[in-house]
């Protein structure tokens, strides 16, 4: 085949219109629209700032990340998007870079903390590139939300520490409960021998009571750290709740607490012993919230095919910053107590495949809702 | 011959526990009620006491000791003393352990710390049960 036989090349179907065919303005508009579409469709936030740190561009993803519209932030210093101490350091970083060319983040990228319009913060990976436009230096930041990853890391850490706690539990059981049992027994015998002397007898009883509360603390720790394997069986929730409420009625410390139980659910597959602990913990929490006086309402029913138990107290409710922490093990607002009541209840409910949620209506009071699958 | 009432019986009891205060308080409580109590502080001394001819009516047996890590000692004592009641004492009585112990013939599982005030009746009841139902 000779050169003169060659068929002229046809342009591939995706080629842009040849430069010679459309007016310049239209081509520029088309090009700009294409790049703008890229920026607008990006999943990560894209922010452009000038050499003074003023925001010149703020893509929709950035709007979503920070809660501001582009219009609200244009012209403002990018430091409004940073919590302390990043905010105070930024101007220094910027000016030092412009003078020395020494990059801390430019061209590199690192994990920082962003500040949303509503005041909350979140972890974000920031990478910064430098551009020169019309003789002016500008910087483009790409922001990748790390919230999900950080949350997952926290969960893994918590799981690891729970495993360690579980391993500790057997040692604690033996090394603490055995001496406690020995001390309790010996004091009980010696107390019997002191029976005649009134004041000492009272002290003996007090010693035994303190030992029992130590033992109770260890029991709570063990139950939380090593929840027993579920022993599932058809469970009559209504009678379980009534029986647990009854138990509380016999506690002299709770004589001014009234528990009303209403509603009904069909039997569910659950571990009755563990459910009793859950209900007990919630009722005790409610009683403490009300300072031992008032009414706790327990309402049972089916919701979306699941068994729903709502425990509401008339106490002061839980402030939002505390509410975030109530399921944290060992967190307590009381001067005494293990801080394990709610975390244990949640662990036991989740072992059943259920959920525990807490809401506080604006007036006062707290409602804890336990949802359990009917089938186990 | 009329069977003696549980309350009248004077029992021979063997208490096995590595915690001295537990041995002391259990012994003091049961001796004050008129029973005879022998003590052993580990599996080896418990087995040598039994091997040496001791035949207690009731054995109070600690679950975990330095030389006893499982229910093997319980099983052994049940074999050596089929007519005696064996009560297991434990600090960590999970349902699995309780079930296994009862399956091996333990009369009862006591969770530590337990109340000494009720100990004598627990021991008497275990003995009465063992005599009524033989070495089952």
Coordinates of C-alpha atoms in Angstrom, one line a residue:
Chain A
X1 CA 0.0 0.0 0.0
X2 CA 1.5 3.3 -0.9
X3 CA 1.2 6.6 1.0
X4 CA -1.2 8.1 -1.5
X5 CA -3.7 5.3 -0.8
X6 CA -4.1 6.1 2.9
X7 CA -7.6 7.1 4.0
X8 CA -7.6 10.5 5.8
X9 CA -7.8 10.0 9.6
X10 CA -11.3 10.5 11.0
X11 CA -11.4 12.1 14.4
X12 CA -12.5 9.7 17.2
X13 CA -16.1 10.2 18.3
X14 CA -15.2 11.8 21.7
X15 CA -13.0 14.5 20.4
X16 CA -13.8 18.1 21.3
X17 CA -15.0 20.2 18.5
X18 CA -12.1 21.4 16.5
X19 CA -10.8 24.8 17.6
X20 CA -11.5 26.4 14.4
X21 CA -15.2 25.6 14.3
X22 CA -16.8 27.5 17.3
X23 CA -16.5 31.2 18.5
X24 CA -13.9 31.6 21.3
X25 CA -16.4 32.8 23.9
X26 CA -18.5 29.7 23.5
X27 CA -15.5 27.5 23.8
X28 CA -14.3 29.2 26.9
X29 CA -17.8 29.0 28.4
X30 CA -17.9 25.3 27.6
X31 CA -14.5 24.7 29.1
X32 CA -15.3 26.7 32.2
X33 CA -18.6 24.9 32.6
X34 CA -16.8 21.5 32.3
X35 CA -14.3 22.4 35.0
X36 CA -16.9 24.0 37.2
X37 CA -18.9 20.7 37.0
X38 CA -15.9 18.8 38.1
X39 CA -15.5 21.1 41.2
X40 CA -19.2 21.1 41.9
X41 CA -19.5 17.4 41.7
X42 CA -16.5 16.6 43.8
X43 CA -17.2 14.6 46.9
X44 CA -14.4 16.3 48.8
X45 CA -14.5 19.9 49.8
X46 CA -12.5 22.3 47.6
X47 CA -11.6 25.7 48.9
X48 CA -9.5 28.4 47.2
X49 CA -7.9 31.2 49.3
X50 CA -5.7 34.1 48.4
X51 CA -2.3 34.9 49.8
X52 CA -4.1 36.6 52.8
X53 CA -6.2 33.6 53.6
X54 CA -9.4 35.0 52.2
X55 CA -11.8 32.5 50.7
X56 CA -12.3 32.9 47.0
X57 CA -14.0 29.6 46.2
X58 CA -16.1 27.2 48.2
X59 CA -17.6 24.2 46.4
X60 CA -20.9 22.5 47.3
X61 CA -19.1 19.7 49.1
X62 CA -17.4 22.3 51.3
X63 CA -20.8 23.8 52.0
X64 CA -22.0 20.4 53.1
X65 CA -19.0 19.8 55.3
X66 CA -19.0 23.2 57.1
X67 CA -22.7 24.2 57.0
X68 CA -22.1 27.5 55.3
X69 CA -23.2 28.5 51.8
X70 CA -20.5 29.9 49.5
X71 CA -22.1 33.3 49.7
X72 CA -21.7 33.4 53.5
X73 CA -17.9 32.7 53.4
X74 CA -16.6 34.4 50.3
X75 CA -14.1 37.1 51.3
X76 CA -13.9 35.9 54.9
X77 CA -10.6 34.5 56.3
X78 CA -10.4 30.8 56.0
X79 CA -9.6 30.7 59.7
X80 CA -13.3 30.9 60.5
X81 CA -13.3 27.2 59.5
X82 CA -10.7 26.3 62.1
X83 CA -11.0 25.8 65.8
X84 CA -8.2 26.9 68.1
X85 CA -5.3 26.4 68.1
X86 CA -5.3 25.9 64.3
X87 CA -7.0 29.3 63.8
X88 CA -4.3 31.3 65.6
X89 CA -1.5 29.4 63.8
X90 CA -2.8 29.7 60.3
X91 CA -1.9 33.3 59.6
X92 CA 1.7 32.6 60.8
X93 CA 1.9 29.5 58.6
X94 CA 0.7 31.4 55.6
X95 CA 3.0 34.4 55.9
X96 CA 6.0 32.2 56.8
X97 CA 5.4 30.1 53.7
X98 CA 5.1 33.1 51.5
X99 CA 8.3 34.4 52.8
X100 CA 10.4 31.3 53.2
X101 CA 8.8 28.8 50.9
X102 CA 9.0 26.3 53.7
X103 CA 6.0 24.1 53.4
X104 CA 4.2 22.5 56.4
X105 CA 1.2 21.3 54.6
X106 CA 1.4 22.8 51.1
X107 CA 2.0 20.0 48.7
X108 CA 1.8 17.5 51.6
X109 CA -1.4 17.3 53.4
X110 CA -2.3 16.3 57.0
X111 CA -5.1 15.6 59.4
X112 CA -6.6 18.7 61.0
X113 CA -9.9 19.7 62.7
X114 CA -12.6 21.6 61.0
X115 CA -15.1 23.9 62.7
X116 CA -18.6 23.9 61.4
X117 CA -21.1 26.8 61.4
X118 CA -23.0 25.2 64.3
X119 CA -19.9 25.1 66.5
X120 CA -19.2 21.4 66.3
X121 CA -15.8 20.1 65.1
X122 CA -14.8 17.2 62.9
X123 CA -11.6 15.5 61.8
X124 CA -10.7 16.2 58.2
X125 CA -7.7 15.5 56.0
X126 CA -6.5 18.6 54.3
X127 CA -4.1 18.8 51.3
X128 CA -3.1 22.1 49.8
X129 CA -1.8 22.9 46.4
X130 CA -0.5 26.3 45.2
X131 CA -1.5 28.1 42.1
X132 CA -0.6 31.4 40.5
X133 CA -3.4 33.2 38.8
X134 CA -2.9 36.6 37.2
X135 CA 0.4 37.0 39.0
X136 CA -1.2 36.3 42.4
X137 CA -0.5 33.3 44.5
X138 CA -3.4 31.3 45.6
X139 CA -3.9 28.1 47.5
X140 CA -6.3 25.3 46.8
X141 CA -7.4 23.1 49.7
X142 CA -9.0 19.7 49.3
X143 CA -10.8 18.5 52.4
X144 CA -11.6 14.9 53.0
X145 CA -14.0 14.1 55.8
X146 CA -12.4 11.7 58.3
X147 CA -15.4 11.4 60.7
X148 CA -16.3 7.9 59.7
X149 CA -12.8 6.6 59.9
X150 CA -12.1 8.2 63.3
X151 CA -15.4 6.8 64.6
X152 CA -14.4 3.3 63.5
X153 CA -11.0 3.6 65.1
X154 CA -12.6 4.6 68.3
X155 CA -14.9 1.7 68.2
X156 CA -12.0 -0.7 67.6
X157 CA -10.1 0.8 70.5
X158 CA -13.1 0.4 72.7
X159 CA -13.7 -3.2 71.7
X160 CA -10.0 -4.0 72.4
X161 CA -10.2 -2.5 75.8
X162 CA -13.4 -4.4 76.5
X163 CA -11.7 -7.6 75.6
X164 CA -8.9 -6.7 78.0
X165 CA -11.4 -5.9 80.7
X166 CA -13.1 -9.3 80.1
X167 CA -9.8 -11.0 80.6
X168 CA -9.2 -9.1 83.8
X169 CA -12.6 -10.1 85.1
X170 CA -11.7 -13.7 86.0
X171 CA -8.7 -12.5 87.9
X172 CA -10.7 -9.8 89.7
X173 CA -13.4 -12.4 90.6
X174 CA -11.0 -14.6 92.3
X175 CA -8.5 -12.1 93.8
X176 CA -11.1 -9.7 95.1
X177 CA -14.2 -11.7 95.9
X178 CA -12.4 -14.4 97.8
X179 CA -10.7 -12.1 100.2
X180 CA -14.0 -10.2 100.6
X181 CA -15.8 -13.5 101.4
X182 CA -13.1 -14.3 104.0
X183 CA -13.3 -10.9 105.6
X184 CA -17.1 -11.0 105.6
X185 CA -17.2 -14.4 107.2
X186 CA -14.7 -13.6 109.9
X187 CA -16.3 -10.3 110.8
X188 CA -19.7 -12.0 111.0
X189 CA -18.3 -14.6 113.5
X190 CA -16.5 -12.0 115.6
X191 CA -19.6 -9.8 115.5
X192 CA -21.6 -12.7 116.9
X193 CA -19.1 -12.9 119.7
X194 CA -19.4 -9.2 120.5
X195 CA -23.2 -9.4 120.6
X196 CA -23.5 -7.9 124.0
X197 CA -21.9 -4.6 123.4
X198 CA -24.4 -2.4 121.5
X199 CA -22.3 0.1 119.8
X200 CA -19.8 -2.4 118.4
X201 CA -22.6 -4.5 117.1
X202 CA -23.7 -1.6 115.0
X203 CA -20.2 -1.1 113.6
X204 CA -20.0 -4.8 112.8
X205 CA -23.2 -4.5 110.7
X206 CA -21.7 -1.5 109.0
X207 CA -18.6 -3.3 108.1
X208 CA -20.6 -6.2 106.7
X209 CA -22.7 -3.7 104.7
X210 CA -19.6 -2.0 103.3
X211 CA -18.2 -5.4 102.3
X212 CA -21.5 -6.2 100.6
X213 CA -21.4 -3.0 98.6
X214 CA -17.8 -3.8 97.6
X215 CA -19.0 -7.2 96.4
X216 CA -21.9 -5.5 94.6
X217 CA -19.4 -3.2 92.8
X218 CA -17.3 -6.2 91.7
X219 CA -20.5 -8.0 90.5
X220 CA -21.4 -5.0 88.4
X221 CA -18.0 -4.8 86.9
X222 CA -18.0 -8.5 86.1
X223 CA -21.4 -8.4 84.5
X224 CA -20.3 -5.5 82.3
X225 CA -16.9 -7.0 81.5
X226 CA -18.0 -10.5 80.7
X227 CA -21.6 -10.6 79.8
X228 CA -22.7 -14.2 80.1
X229 CA -23.7 -16.2 77.1
X230 CA -27.4 -15.6 76.3
X231 CA -29.7 -18.4 77.4
X232 CA -32.7 -17.7 75.1
X233 CA -36.2 -18.9 75.9
X234 CA -39.7 -17.6 75.4
X235 CA -40.0 -14.7 77.9
X236 CA -43.1 -13.0 79.2
X237 CA -41.8 -9.5 79.2
X238 CA -44.9 -8.1 81.0
X239 CA -44.6 -10.3 84.0
X240 CA -40.8 -9.8 84.1
X241 CA -41.3 -6.0 84.2
X242 CA -44.0 -6.3 86.9
X243 CA -41.8 -8.6 89.0
X244 CA -38.8 -6.3 88.8
X245 CA -40.9 -3.3 89.6
X246 CA -42.2 -5.3 92.6
X247 CA -38.7 -6.0 93.8
X248 CA -37.9 -2.3 93.9
X249 CA -41.1 -1.7 95.9
X250 CA -39.5 -3.8 98.6
X251 CA -36.4 -1.7 98.8
X252 CA -36.8 0.7 101.7
X253 CA -34.6 3.4 100.0
X254 CA -37.2 3.5 97.2
X255 CA -40.4 3.5 99.2
X256 CA -41.4 6.9 97.8
X257 CA -41.0 5.8 94.2
X258 CA -44.1 4.5 92.4
X259 CA -43.7 2.4 89.3
X260 CA -46.7 2.2 86.9
X261 CA -46.6 -0.5 84.2
X262 CA -48.9 -0.4 81.2
X263 CA -49.3 -1.9 77.8
X264 CA -48.6 -5.4 76.7
X265 CA -46.4 -7.5 74.3
X266 CA -46.5 -11.1 73.2
X267 CA -43.7 -13.3 74.6
X268 CA -40.3 -12.7 73.0
X269 CA -37.2 -14.9 72.7
X270 CA -34.8 -13.5 75.3
X271 CA -32.6 -14.3 78.3
X272 CA -35.0 -13.5 81.2
X273 CA -32.2 -13.2 83.8
X274 CA -30.3 -10.6 81.7
X275 CA -33.5 -8.7 80.8
X276 CA -34.3 -8.5 84.5
X277 CA -30.9 -6.8 85.0
X278 CA -31.7 -4.3 82.2
X279 CA -35.1 -3.4 83.6
X280 CA -33.7 -3.1 87.1
X281 CA -30.9 -0.8 86.0
X282 CA -33.3 1.5 84.1
X283 CA -35.7 1.6 87.1
X284 CA -32.9 2.3 89.5
X285 CA -31.6 5.1 87.3
X286 CA -35.0 6.6 87.1
X287 CA -35.4 6.4 90.9
X288 CA -32.1 8.1 91.4
X289 CA -32.8 10.8 88.9
X290 CA -35.9 11.6 91.0
X291 CA -34.0 11.6 94.2
X292 CA -36.0 8.6 95.4
X293 CA -39.4 10.3 95.1
X294 CA -41.9 10.3 92.2
X295 CA -43.4 8.2 89.6
X296 CA -41.7 6.0 86.9
X297 CA -43.9 5.0 84.0
X298 CA -43.1 1.8 82.1
X299 CA -44.9 1.4 78.8
X300 CA -44.7 -1.7 76.7
X301 CA -45.9 -2.3 73.2
X302 CA -45.0 -3.5 69.7
X303 CA -43.4 -1.0 67.4
X304 CA -42.4 -1.9 63.9
X305 CA -42.7 -5.6 64.8
X306 CA -40.2 -5.2 67.7
X307 CA -40.9 -5.3 71.4
X308 CA -40.7 -1.8 72.8
X309 CA -40.2 -1.0 76.5
X310 CA -40.2 2.7 77.5
X311 CA -39.1 3.7 81.0
X312 CA -39.8 7.4 81.8
X313 CA -39.0 9.2 85.0
X314 CA -40.0 12.7 86.3
X315 CA -36.5 13.8 87.1
X316 CA -34.6 16.8 85.8
X317 CA -33.6 15.2 82.5
X318 CA -30.1 14.9 81.1
X319 CA -28.3 17.9 79.7
X320 CA -27.1 17.4 76.1
X321 CA -23.4 17.4 76.9
X322 CA -23.9 14.7 79.5
X323 CA -26.3 12.8 77.3
X324 CA -23.5 12.0 74.9
X325 CA -21.6 10.3 77.7
X326 CA -24.2 8.3 79.6
X327 CA -23.3 5.1 77.8
X328 CA -19.6 5.5 78.5
X329 CA -18.5 2.9 81.0
X330 CA -17.6 4.3 84.4
X331 CA -19.1 7.7 83.6
X332 CA -21.4 8.9 86.4
X333 CA -22.7 12.1 87.6
X334 CA -23.4 10.7 91.0
X335 CA -21.0 10.9 93.9
X336 CA -21.2 7.1 94.3
X337 CA -21.8 4.3 91.8
X338 CA -19.9 2.4 89.2
X339 CA -21.2 4.3 86.2
X340 CA -21.9 0.9 84.7
X341 CA -25.7 0.7 84.9
X342 CA -26.5 2.1 81.4
X343 CA -23.5 0.7 79.6
X344 CA -24.3 -2.8 81.0
X345 CA -28.0 -2.4 80.0
X346 CA -27.0 -1.4 76.5
X347 CA -24.5 -4.3 76.2
X348 CA -27.1 -6.8 77.3
X349 CA -29.8 -5.4 75.0
X350 CA -27.4 -5.3 72.0
X351 CA -26.4 -8.9 72.7
X352 CA -30.1 -9.6 72.0
X353 CA -29.9 -7.7 68.8
X354 CA -31.8 -4.8 70.3
X355 CA -31.2 -1.0 70.8
X356 CA -31.3 1.4 73.7
X357 CA -32.1 5.1 73.1
X358 CA -32.5 8.0 75.5
X359 CA -34.6 11.2 74.9
X360 CA -35.3 14.1 77.2
X361 CA -38.4 16.2 76.5
X362 CA -37.7 19.9 76.9
X363 CA -39.8 20.3 80.0
X364 CA -38.1 17.7 82.2
X365 CA -37.8 14.0 82.6
X366 CA -36.0 11.2 80.8
X367 CA -37.3 8.4 78.7
X368 CA -35.2 5.3 77.9
X369 CA -36.5 3.1 75.2
X370 CA -35.4 -0.5 74.8
X371 CA -36.3 -2.2 71.5
X372 CA -35.9 -5.9 71.3
X373 CA -36.5 -8.3 68.4
X374 CA -39.4 -10.6 69.1
X375 CA -37.7 -13.6 67.6
X376 CA -34.3 -13.4 69.3
Chain B
X1 CA -35.8 -46.5 114.5
X2 CA -36.9 -43.0 113.8
X3 CA -34.9 -40.9 111.4
X4 CA -33.3 -38.1 113.3
X5 CA -34.6 -34.6 112.4
X6 CA -32.1 -32.4 110.4
X7 CA -31.9 -30.0 113.3
X8 CA -30.7 -32.8 115.7
X9 CA -27.9 -34.1 113.7
X10 CA -24.3 -33.4 114.6
X11 CA -22.4 -33.5 111.3
X12 CA -18.9 -34.1 110.4
X13 CA -17.9 -31.4 107.9
X14 CA -14.7 -31.0 105.8
X15 CA -14.1 -27.4 104.6
X16 CA -11.6 -27.1 101.7
X17 CA -10.5 -23.5 100.8
X18 CA -7.2 -21.8 100.4
X19 CA -8.5 -18.6 102.0
X20 CA -7.8 -18.9 105.7
X21 CA -10.5 -16.5 106.9
X22 CA -13.1 -18.6 105.0
X23 CA -11.9 -21.8 106.7
X24 CA -11.9 -20.0 110.1
X25 CA -15.3 -18.4 109.8
X26 CA -17.0 -21.5 108.4
X27 CA -15.4 -23.7 111.1
X28 CA -16.3 -21.3 113.9
X29 CA -19.9 -21.0 112.8
X30 CA -20.5 -24.7 112.4
X31 CA -18.6 -25.7 115.6
X32 CA -20.6 -23.2 117.6
X33 CA -23.7 -25.1 116.3
X34 CA -22.2 -28.4 117.6
X35 CA -20.8 -29.9 114.5
X36 CA -17.3 -31.3 113.9
X37 CA -15.2 -29.5 111.3
X38 CA -12.0 -30.5 109.7
X39 CA -10.1 -28.1 107.4
X40 CA -8.0 -28.5 104.3
X41 CA -6.3 -25.6 102.5
X42 CA -5.7 -27.2 99.1
X43 CA -6.7 -30.1 96.8
X44 CA -3.8 -32.2 97.9
X45 CA -4.5 -32.0 101.6
X46 CA -8.2 -32.5 101.0
X47 CA -7.5 -35.7 99.1
X48 CA -5.0 -37.0 101.6
X49 CA -7.5 -36.4 104.4
X50 CA -10.1 -38.4 102.5
X51 CA -7.6 -41.0 101.5
X52 CA -6.5 -41.3 105.2
X53 CA -10.0 -42.4 106.1
X54 CA -12.0 -39.2 106.8
X55 CA -15.7 -39.6 105.9
X56 CA -17.3 -36.3 106.4
X57 CA -21.1 -36.0 106.0
X58 CA -20.7 -32.8 104.1
X59 CA -17.8 -31.3 102.2
X60 CA -17.6 -27.5 101.5
X61 CA -15.4 -27.3 98.5
X62 CA -13.8 -24.1 97.0
X63 CA -13.9 -24.1 93.2
X64 CA -10.5 -22.6 92.4
X65 CA -7.4 -23.1 94.5
X66 CA -3.7 -23.0 93.6
X67 CA -3.8 -26.8 92.9
X68 CA -7.3 -27.0 91.6
X69 CA -8.3 -25.1 88.4
X70 CA -11.5 -26.9 87.4
X71 CA -14.3 -29.3 88.6
X72 CA -11.9 -32.2 88.6
X73 CA -11.5 -32.1 92.4
X74 CA -15.3 -32.1 92.8
X75 CA -15.6 -35.2 90.5
X76 CA -12.8 -37.0 92.5
X77 CA -14.4 -36.3 95.8
X78 CA -17.8 -37.5 94.6
X79 CA -16.1 -40.7 93.5
X80 CA -14.2 -41.2 96.8
X81 CA -17.2 -40.2 99.0
X82 CA -20.3 -41.1 97.1
X83 CA -22.5 -40.9 100.3
X84 CA -21.3 -37.4 101.2
X85 CA -23.0 -34.1 100.2
X86 CA -20.6 -31.8 98.4
X87 CA -21.3 -28.1 98.3
X88 CA -19.3 -26.1 95.9
X89 CA -18.2 -22.5 96.9
X90 CA -17.2 -20.1 94.2
X91 CA -16.5 -16.5 93.6
X92 CA -17.5 -16.6 90.0
X93 CA -20.5 -18.8 89.6
X94 CA -21.5 -18.5 86.0
X95 CA -24.5 -20.5 84.9
X96 CA -22.2 -22.9 83.0
X97 CA -20.2 -23.7 86.1
X98 CA -23.3 -24.1 88.2
X99 CA -24.8 -26.5 85.7
X100 CA -21.6 -28.5 85.3
X101 CA -21.1 -28.8 89.1
X102 CA -24.7 -29.9 89.7
X103 CA -24.3 -32.4 86.8
X104 CA -21.3 -33.8 88.6
X105 CA -23.4 -34.3 91.7
X106 CA -22.7 -31.2 93.7
X107 CA -25.6 -30.8 96.2
X108 CA -25.5 -27.0 95.8
X109 CA -23.3 -24.1 94.5
X110 CA -22.8 -21.3 97.0
X111 CA -21.7 -17.9 95.7
X112 CA -19.1 -16.1 97.7
X113 CA -19.5 -14.1 99.8
X114 CA -22.3 -15.9 101.4
X115 CA -24.1 -15.3 104.6
X116 CA -22.9 -17.4 107.5
X117 CA -26.2 -17.0 109.2
X118 CA -27.8 -19.4 106.8
X119 CA -24.8 -21.7 106.4
X120 CA -25.8 -24.2 108.9
X121 CA -29.3 -24.7 107.4
X122 CA -27.7 -25.1 104.0
X123 CA -25.3 -27.7 105.3
X124 CA -28.0 -29.6 107.2
X125 CA -30.3 -29.6 104.2
X126 CA -27.6 -30.9 101.9
X127 CA -26.9 -33.7 104.4
X128 CA -30.5 -34.6 104.7
X129 CA -30.9 -34.8 100.9
X130 CA -27.8 -37.0 100.5
X131 CA -29.1 -39.4 103.1
X132 CA -32.6 -39.5 101.6
X133 CA -31.4 -40.2 98.1
X134 CA -28.3 -42.3 98.8
X135 CA -25.1 -41.8 96.8
X136 CA -26.9 -40.6 93.7

